PDB file of C-alpha atoms in Angstrom:
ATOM      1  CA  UNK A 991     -39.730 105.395 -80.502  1.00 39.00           C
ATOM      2  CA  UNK A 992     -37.185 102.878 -79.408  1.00 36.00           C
ATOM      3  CA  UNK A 993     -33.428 103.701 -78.117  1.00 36.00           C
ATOM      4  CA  UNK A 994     -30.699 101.516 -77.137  1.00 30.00           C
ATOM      5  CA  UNK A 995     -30.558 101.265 -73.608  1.00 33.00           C
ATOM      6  CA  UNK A 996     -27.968 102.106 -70.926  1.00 33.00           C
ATOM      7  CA  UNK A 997     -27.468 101.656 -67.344  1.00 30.00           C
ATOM      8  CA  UNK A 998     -25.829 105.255 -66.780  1.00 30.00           C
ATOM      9  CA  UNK A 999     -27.833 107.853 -67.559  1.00 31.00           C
ATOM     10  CA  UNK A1000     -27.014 109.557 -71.131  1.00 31.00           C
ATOM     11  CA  UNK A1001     -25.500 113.011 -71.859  1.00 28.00           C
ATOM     12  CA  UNK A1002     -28.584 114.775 -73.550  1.00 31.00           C
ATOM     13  CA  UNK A1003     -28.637 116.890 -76.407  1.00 32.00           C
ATOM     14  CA  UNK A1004     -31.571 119.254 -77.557  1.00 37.00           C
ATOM     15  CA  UNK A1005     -31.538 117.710 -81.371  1.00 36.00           C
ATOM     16  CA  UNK A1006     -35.275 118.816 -81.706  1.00 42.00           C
ATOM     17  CA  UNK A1007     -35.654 121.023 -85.261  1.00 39.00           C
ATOM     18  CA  UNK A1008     -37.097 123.778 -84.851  1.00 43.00           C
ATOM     19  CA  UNK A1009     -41.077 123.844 -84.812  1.00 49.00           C
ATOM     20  CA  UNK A1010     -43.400 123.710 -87.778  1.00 44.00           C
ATOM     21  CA  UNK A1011     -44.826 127.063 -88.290  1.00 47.00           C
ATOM     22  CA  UNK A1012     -46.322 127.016 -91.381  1.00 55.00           C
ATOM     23  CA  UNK A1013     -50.026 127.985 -92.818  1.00 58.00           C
ATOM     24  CA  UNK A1014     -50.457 124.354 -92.990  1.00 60.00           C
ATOM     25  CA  UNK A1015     -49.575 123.550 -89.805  1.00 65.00           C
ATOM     26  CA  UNK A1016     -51.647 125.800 -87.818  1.00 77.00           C
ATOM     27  CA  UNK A1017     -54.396 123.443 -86.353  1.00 78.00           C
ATOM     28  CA  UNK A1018     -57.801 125.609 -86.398  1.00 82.00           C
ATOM     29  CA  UNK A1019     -60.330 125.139 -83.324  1.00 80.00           C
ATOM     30  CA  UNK A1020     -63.159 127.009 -81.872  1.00 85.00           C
ATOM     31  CA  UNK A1021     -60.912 128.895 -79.107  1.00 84.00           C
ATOM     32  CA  UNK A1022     -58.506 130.394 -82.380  1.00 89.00           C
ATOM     33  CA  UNK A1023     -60.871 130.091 -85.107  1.00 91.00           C
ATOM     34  CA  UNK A1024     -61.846 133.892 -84.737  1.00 95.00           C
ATOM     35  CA  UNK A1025     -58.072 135.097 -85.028  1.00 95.00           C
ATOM     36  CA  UNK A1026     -57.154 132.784 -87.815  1.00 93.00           C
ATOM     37  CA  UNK A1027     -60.473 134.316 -89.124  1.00 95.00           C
ATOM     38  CA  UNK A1028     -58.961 137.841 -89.065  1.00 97.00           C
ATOM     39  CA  UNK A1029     -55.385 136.706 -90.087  1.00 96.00           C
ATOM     40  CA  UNK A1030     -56.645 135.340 -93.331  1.00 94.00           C
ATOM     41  CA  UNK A1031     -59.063 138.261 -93.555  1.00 95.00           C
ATOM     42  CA  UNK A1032     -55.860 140.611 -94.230  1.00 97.00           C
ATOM     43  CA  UNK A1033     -56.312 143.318 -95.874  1.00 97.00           C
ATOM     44  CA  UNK A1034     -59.835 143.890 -95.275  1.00 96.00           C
ATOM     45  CA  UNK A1035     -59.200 145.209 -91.595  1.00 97.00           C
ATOM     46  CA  UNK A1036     -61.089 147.925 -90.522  1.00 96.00           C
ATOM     47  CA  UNK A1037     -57.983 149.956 -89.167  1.00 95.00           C
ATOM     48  CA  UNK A1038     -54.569 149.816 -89.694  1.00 97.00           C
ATOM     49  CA  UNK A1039     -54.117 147.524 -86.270  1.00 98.00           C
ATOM     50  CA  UNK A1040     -55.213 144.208 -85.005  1.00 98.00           C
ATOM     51  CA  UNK A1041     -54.314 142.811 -81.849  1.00 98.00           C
ATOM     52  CA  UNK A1042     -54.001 139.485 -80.867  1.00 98.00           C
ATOM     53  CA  UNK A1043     -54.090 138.335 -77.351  1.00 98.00           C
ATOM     54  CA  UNK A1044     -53.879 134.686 -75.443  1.00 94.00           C
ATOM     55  CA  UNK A1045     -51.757 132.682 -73.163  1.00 87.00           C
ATOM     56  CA  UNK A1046     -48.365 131.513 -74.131  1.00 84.00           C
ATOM     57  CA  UNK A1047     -47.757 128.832 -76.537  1.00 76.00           C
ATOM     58  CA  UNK A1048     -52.049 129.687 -78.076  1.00 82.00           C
ATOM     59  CA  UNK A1049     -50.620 130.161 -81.352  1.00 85.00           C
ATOM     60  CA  UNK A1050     -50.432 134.344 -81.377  1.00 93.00           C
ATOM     61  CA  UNK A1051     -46.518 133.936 -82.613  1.00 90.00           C
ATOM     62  CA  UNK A1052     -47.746 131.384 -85.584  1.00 89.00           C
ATOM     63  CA  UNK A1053     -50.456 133.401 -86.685  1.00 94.00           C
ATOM     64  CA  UNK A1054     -47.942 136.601 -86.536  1.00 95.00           C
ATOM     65  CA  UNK A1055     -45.464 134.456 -88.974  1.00 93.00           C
ATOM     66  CA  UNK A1056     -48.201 133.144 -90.947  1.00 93.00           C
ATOM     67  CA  UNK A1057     -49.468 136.696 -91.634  1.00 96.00           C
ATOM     68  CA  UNK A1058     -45.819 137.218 -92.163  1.00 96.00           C
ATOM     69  CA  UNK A1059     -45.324 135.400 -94.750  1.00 94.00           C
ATOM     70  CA  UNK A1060     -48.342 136.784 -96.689  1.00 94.00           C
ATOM     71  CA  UNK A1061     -47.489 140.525 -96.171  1.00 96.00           C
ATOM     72  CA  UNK A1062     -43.602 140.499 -96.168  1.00 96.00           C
ATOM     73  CA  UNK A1063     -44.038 141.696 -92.676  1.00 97.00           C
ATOM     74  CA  UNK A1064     -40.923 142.215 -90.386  1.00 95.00           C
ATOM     75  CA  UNK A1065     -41.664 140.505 -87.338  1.00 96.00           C
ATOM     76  CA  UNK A1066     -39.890 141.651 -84.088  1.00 97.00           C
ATOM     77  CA  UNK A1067     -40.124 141.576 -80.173  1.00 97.00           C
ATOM     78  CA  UNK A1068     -41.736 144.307 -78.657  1.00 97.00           C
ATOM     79  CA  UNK A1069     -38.749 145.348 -76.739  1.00 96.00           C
ATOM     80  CA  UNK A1070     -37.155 146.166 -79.976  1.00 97.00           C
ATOM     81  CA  UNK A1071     -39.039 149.161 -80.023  1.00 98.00           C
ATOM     82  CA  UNK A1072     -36.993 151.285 -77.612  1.00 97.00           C
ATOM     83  CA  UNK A1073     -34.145 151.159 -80.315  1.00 97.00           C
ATOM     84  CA  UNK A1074     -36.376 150.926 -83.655  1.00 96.00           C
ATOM     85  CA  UNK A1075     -36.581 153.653 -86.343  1.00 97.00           C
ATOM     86  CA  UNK A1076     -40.060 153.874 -86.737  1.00 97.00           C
ATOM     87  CA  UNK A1077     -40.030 155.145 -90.251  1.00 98.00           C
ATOM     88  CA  UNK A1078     -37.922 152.087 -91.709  1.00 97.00           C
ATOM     89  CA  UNK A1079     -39.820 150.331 -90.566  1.00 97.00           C
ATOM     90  CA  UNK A1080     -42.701 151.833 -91.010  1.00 97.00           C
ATOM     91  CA  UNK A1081     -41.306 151.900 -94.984  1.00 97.00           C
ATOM     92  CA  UNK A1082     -41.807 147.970 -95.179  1.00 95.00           C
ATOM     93  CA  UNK A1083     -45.900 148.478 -95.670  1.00 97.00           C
ATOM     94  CA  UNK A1084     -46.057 145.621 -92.556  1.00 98.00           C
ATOM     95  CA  UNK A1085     -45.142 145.114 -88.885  1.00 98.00           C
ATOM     96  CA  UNK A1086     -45.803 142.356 -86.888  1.00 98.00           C
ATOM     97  CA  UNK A1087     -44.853 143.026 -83.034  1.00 98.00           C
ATOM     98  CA  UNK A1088     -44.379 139.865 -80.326  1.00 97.00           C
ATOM     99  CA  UNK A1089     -45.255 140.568 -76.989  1.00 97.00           C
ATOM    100  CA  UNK A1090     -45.755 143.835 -77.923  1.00 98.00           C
ATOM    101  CA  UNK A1091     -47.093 144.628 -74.417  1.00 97.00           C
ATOM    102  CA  UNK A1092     -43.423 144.937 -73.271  1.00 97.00           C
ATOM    103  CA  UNK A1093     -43.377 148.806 -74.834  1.00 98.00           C
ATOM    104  CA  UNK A1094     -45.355 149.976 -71.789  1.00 97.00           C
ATOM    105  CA  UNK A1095     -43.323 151.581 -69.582  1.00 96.00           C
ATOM    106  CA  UNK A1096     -40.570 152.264 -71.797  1.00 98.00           C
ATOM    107  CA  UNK A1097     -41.648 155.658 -72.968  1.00 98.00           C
ATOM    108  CA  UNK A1098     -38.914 155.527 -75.490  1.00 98.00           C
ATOM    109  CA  UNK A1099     -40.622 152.595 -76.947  1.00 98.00           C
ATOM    110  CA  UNK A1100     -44.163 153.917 -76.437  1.00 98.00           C
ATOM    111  CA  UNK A1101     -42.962 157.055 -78.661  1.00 98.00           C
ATOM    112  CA  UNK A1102     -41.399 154.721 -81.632  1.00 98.00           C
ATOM    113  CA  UNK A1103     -44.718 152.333 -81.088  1.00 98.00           C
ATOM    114  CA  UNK A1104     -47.050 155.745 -81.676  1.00 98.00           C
ATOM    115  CA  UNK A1105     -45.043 157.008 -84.677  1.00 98.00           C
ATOM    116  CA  UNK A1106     -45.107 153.358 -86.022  1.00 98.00           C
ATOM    117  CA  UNK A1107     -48.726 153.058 -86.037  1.00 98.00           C
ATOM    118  CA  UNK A1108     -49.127 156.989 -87.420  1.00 98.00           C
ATOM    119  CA  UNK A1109     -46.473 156.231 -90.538  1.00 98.00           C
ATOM    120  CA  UNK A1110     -48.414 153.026 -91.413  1.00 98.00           C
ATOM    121  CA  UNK A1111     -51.619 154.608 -91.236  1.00 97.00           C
ATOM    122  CA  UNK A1112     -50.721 157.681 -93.016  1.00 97.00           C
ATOM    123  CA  UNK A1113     -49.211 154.824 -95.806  1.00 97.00           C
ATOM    124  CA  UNK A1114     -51.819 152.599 -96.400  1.00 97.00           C
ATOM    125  CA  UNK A1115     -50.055 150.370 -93.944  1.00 98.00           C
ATOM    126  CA  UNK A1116     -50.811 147.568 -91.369  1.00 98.00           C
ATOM    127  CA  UNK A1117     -49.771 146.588 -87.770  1.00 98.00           C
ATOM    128  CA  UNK A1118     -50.133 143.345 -86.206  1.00 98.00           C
ATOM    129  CA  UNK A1119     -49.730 142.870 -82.571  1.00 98.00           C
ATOM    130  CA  UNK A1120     -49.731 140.191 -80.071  1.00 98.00           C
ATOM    131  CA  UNK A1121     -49.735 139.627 -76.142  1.00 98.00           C
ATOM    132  CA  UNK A1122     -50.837 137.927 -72.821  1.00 96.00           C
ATOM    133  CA  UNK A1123     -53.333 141.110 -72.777  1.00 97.00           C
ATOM    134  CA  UNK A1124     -55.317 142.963 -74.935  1.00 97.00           C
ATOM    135  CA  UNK A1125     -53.915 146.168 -75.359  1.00 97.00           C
ATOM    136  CA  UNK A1126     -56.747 147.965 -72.814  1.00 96.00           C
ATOM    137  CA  UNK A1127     -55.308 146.260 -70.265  1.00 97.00           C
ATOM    138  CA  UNK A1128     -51.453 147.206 -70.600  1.00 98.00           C
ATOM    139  CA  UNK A1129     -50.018 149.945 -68.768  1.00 97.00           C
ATOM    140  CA  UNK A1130     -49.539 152.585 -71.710  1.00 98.00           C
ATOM    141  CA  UNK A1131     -48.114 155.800 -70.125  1.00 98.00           C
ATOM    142  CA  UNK A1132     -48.608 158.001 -73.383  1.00 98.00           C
ATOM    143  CA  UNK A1133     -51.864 158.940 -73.966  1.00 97.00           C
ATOM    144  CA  UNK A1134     -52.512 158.736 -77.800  1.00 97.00           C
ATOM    145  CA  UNK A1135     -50.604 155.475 -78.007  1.00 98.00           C
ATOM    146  CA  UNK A1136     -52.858 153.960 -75.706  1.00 97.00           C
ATOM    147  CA  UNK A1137     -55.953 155.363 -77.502  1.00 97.00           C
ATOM    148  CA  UNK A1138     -54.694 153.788 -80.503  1.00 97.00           C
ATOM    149  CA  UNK A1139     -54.089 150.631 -79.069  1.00 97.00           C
ATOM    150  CA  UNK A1140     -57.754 150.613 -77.329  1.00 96.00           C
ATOM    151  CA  UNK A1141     -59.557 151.847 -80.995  1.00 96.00           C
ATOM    152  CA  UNK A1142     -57.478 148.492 -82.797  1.00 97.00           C
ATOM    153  CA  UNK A1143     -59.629 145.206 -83.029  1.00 97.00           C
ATOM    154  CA  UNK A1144     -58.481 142.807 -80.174  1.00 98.00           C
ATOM    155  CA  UNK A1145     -59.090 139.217 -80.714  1.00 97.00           C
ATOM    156  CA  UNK A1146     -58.206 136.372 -78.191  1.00 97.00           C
ATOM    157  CA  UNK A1147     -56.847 132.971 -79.029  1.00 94.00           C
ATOM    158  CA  UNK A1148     -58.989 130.422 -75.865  1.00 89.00           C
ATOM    159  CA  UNK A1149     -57.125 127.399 -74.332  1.00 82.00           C
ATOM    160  CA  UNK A1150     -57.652 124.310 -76.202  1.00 79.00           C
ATOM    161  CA  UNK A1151     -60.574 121.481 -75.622  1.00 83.00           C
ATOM    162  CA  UNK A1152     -59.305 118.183 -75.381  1.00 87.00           C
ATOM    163  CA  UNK A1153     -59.818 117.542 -79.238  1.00 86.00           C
ATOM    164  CA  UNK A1154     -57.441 120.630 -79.991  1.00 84.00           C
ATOM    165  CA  UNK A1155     -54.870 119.827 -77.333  1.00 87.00           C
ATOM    166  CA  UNK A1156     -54.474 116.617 -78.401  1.00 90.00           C
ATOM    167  CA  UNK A1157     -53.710 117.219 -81.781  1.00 87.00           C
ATOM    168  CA  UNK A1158     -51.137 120.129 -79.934  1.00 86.00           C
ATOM    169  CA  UNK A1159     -49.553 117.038 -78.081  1.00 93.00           C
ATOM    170  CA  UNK A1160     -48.951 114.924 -81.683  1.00 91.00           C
ATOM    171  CA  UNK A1161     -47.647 118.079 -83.327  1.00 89.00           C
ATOM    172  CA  UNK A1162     -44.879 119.186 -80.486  1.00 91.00           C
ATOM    173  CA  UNK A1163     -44.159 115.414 -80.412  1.00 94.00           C
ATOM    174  CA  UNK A1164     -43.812 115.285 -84.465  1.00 91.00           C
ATOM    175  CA  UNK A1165     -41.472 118.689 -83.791  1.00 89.00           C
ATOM    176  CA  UNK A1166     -39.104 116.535 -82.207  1.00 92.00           C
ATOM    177  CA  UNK A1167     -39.459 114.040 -84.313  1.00 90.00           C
ATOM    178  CA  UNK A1168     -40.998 111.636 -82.020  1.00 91.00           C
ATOM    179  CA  UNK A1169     -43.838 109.016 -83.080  1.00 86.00           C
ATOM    180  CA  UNK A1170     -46.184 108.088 -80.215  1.00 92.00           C
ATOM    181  CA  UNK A1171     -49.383 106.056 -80.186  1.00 91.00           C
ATOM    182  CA  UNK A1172     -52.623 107.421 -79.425  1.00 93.00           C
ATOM    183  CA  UNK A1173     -52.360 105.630 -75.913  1.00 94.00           C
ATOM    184  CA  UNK A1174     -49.478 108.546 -74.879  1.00 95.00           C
ATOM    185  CA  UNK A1175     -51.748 111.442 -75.446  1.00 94.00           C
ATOM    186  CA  UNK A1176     -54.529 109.634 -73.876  1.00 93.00           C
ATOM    187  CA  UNK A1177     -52.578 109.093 -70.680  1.00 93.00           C
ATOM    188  CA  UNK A1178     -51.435 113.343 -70.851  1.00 95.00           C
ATOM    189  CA  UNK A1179     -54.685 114.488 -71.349  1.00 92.00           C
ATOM    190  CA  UNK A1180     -56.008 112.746 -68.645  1.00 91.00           C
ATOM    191  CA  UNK A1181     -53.680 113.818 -65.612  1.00 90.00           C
ATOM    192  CA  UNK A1182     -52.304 117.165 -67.584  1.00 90.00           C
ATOM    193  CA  UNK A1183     -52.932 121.171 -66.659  1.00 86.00           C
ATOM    194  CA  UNK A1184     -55.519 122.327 -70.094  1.00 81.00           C
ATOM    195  CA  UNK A1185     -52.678 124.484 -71.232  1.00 81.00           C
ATOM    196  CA  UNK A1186     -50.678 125.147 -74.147  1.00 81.00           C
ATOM    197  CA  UNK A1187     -48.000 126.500 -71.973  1.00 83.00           C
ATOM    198  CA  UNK A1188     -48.097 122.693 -69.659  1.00 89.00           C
ATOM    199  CA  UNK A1189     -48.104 120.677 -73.030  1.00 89.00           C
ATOM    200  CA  UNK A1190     -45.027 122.490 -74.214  1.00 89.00           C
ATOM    201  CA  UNK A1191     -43.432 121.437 -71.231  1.00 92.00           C
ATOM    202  CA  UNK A1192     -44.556 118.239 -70.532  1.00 94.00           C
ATOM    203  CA  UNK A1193     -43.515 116.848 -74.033  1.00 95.00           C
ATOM    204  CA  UNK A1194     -40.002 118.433 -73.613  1.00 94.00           C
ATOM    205  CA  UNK A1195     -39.628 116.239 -70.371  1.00 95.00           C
ATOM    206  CA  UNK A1196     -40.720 113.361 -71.406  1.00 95.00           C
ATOM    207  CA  UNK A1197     -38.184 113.509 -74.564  1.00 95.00           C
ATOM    208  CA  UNK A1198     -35.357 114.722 -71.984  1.00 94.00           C
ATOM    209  CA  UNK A1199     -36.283 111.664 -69.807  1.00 92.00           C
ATOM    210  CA  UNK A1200     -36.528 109.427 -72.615  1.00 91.00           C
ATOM    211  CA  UNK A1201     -33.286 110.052 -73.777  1.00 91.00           C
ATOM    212  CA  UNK A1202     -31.560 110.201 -70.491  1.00 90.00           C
ATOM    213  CA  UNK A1203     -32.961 107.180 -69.404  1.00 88.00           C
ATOM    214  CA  UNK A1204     -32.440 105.619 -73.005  1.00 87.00           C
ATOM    215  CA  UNK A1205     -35.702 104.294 -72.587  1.00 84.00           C
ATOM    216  CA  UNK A1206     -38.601 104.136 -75.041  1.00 89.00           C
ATOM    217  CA  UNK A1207     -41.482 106.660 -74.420  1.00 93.00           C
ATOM    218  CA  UNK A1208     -44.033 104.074 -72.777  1.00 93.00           C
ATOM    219  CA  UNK A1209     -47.078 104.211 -70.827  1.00 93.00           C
ATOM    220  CA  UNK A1210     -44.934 104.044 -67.778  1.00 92.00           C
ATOM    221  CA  UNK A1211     -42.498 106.395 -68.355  1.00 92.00           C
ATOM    222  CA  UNK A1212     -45.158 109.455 -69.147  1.00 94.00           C
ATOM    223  CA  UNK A1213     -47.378 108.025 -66.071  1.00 92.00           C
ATOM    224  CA  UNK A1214     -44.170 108.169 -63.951  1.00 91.00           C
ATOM    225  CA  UNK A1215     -43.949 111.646 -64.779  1.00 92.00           C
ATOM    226  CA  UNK A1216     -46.896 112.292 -64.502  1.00 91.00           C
ATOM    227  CA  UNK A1217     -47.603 111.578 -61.219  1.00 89.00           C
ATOM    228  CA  UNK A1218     -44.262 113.588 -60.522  1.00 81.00           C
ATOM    229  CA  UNK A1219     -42.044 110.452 -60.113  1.00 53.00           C
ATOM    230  CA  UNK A1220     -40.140 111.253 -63.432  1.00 44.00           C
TER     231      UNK A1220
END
């Protein structure tokens, strides 16, 4: 990507739309084939719950929109649940709940969370849920919530090989609309953390220092940063 040059560094703006999050864009690999396995599954679950666990930026928040947008599902943050009403929402058939591991410890949210899962049951209903954890391992105070949680499949999303990250790097570069030759990812994947999370971040600095800089994205400029002289 070439941009005009300038020797004072430029204001930047975040003019990035927003990421590509549909079916067709979810890239499929051996460490998420087994959740996009039970995500396109739906409804032949064997409960009304499936949990979906990973580290950030894995792919648990596509899947929960993709599954979204094949249910009708209302998607929300789990902290929502300390204000929700679970029988309207419960009365949508479908929930999907993001870091839904931030309900324990809130018991007001732990309560909403166990009638939630009840109402949907009881309706024919289904829950999807997604964290860092699987849902043994958060800190549920209330007993039958967290015997609920422990009885729902749990399925984690892996970090990526090198063929799946690299097709990662292309994509969040394509989100800002940013062409780069095979050469860029080349250089990232050999110096970079294996991390969703550290790809994420490293193509938002490059693209801030590109466009401060008004520089192209070269070799140099991701090697600079790279080696932390960005």
């Amino acid at each position: 990507m070439s941009r005009i040059a300038n020797p004072v560094a430029q204001f930047v703006f975040d003019l990035s739309l927003p990421p590509a999050l549909g079916p067709e864009d979810f890239i499929v690999a051996d460490s998420n084939r087994e959740a996009a396995g039970w995500i396109g599954r739906w409804p032949d679950w064997p409960g009304p719950a499936l949990a979906l666990h990973g580290a950030p930026g894995a792919g648990k928040s596509h899947l929960l929109g993709i599954w979204a947008q094949r249910t009708g599902a209302q998607v929300l943050p789990g902290s929502a649940m300390t204000t929700a009403d679970p029988a309207e929402l419960a009365a949508t058939g479908a929930v999907a709940l993001d870091d839904a591991d931030r309900v324990a410890g809130d018991a007001a949210a732990e309560r909403a969370l166990f009638h939630l899962h009840n109402l949907l049951k009881e309706a024919g209903g289904f829950l999807l849920l997604a964290a860092r954890e699987p849902p043994a391992r958060w800190p549920v105070a209330l007993p039958d919530l967290a015997s609920r949680l422990k009885a729902a499949p749990a399925v984690g999303l892996g970090e990526p090989d090198d063929v799946l990250l690299a097709q990662v790097l292309a994509k969040l570069f394509a989100d800002r609309q940013l062409a780069v030759g095979p050469e860029i990812v080349q250089a990232m994947l050999a110096r970079m953390e294996r991390s969703f999370a550290e790809a994420r971040r490293l193509v938002a600095e490059i693209d801030t220092a590109s466009l401060a800089q008004g520089r192209s994205i070269t070799l140099p400029l991701v090697r600079g940063i790279l080696a932390g002289q960005g």
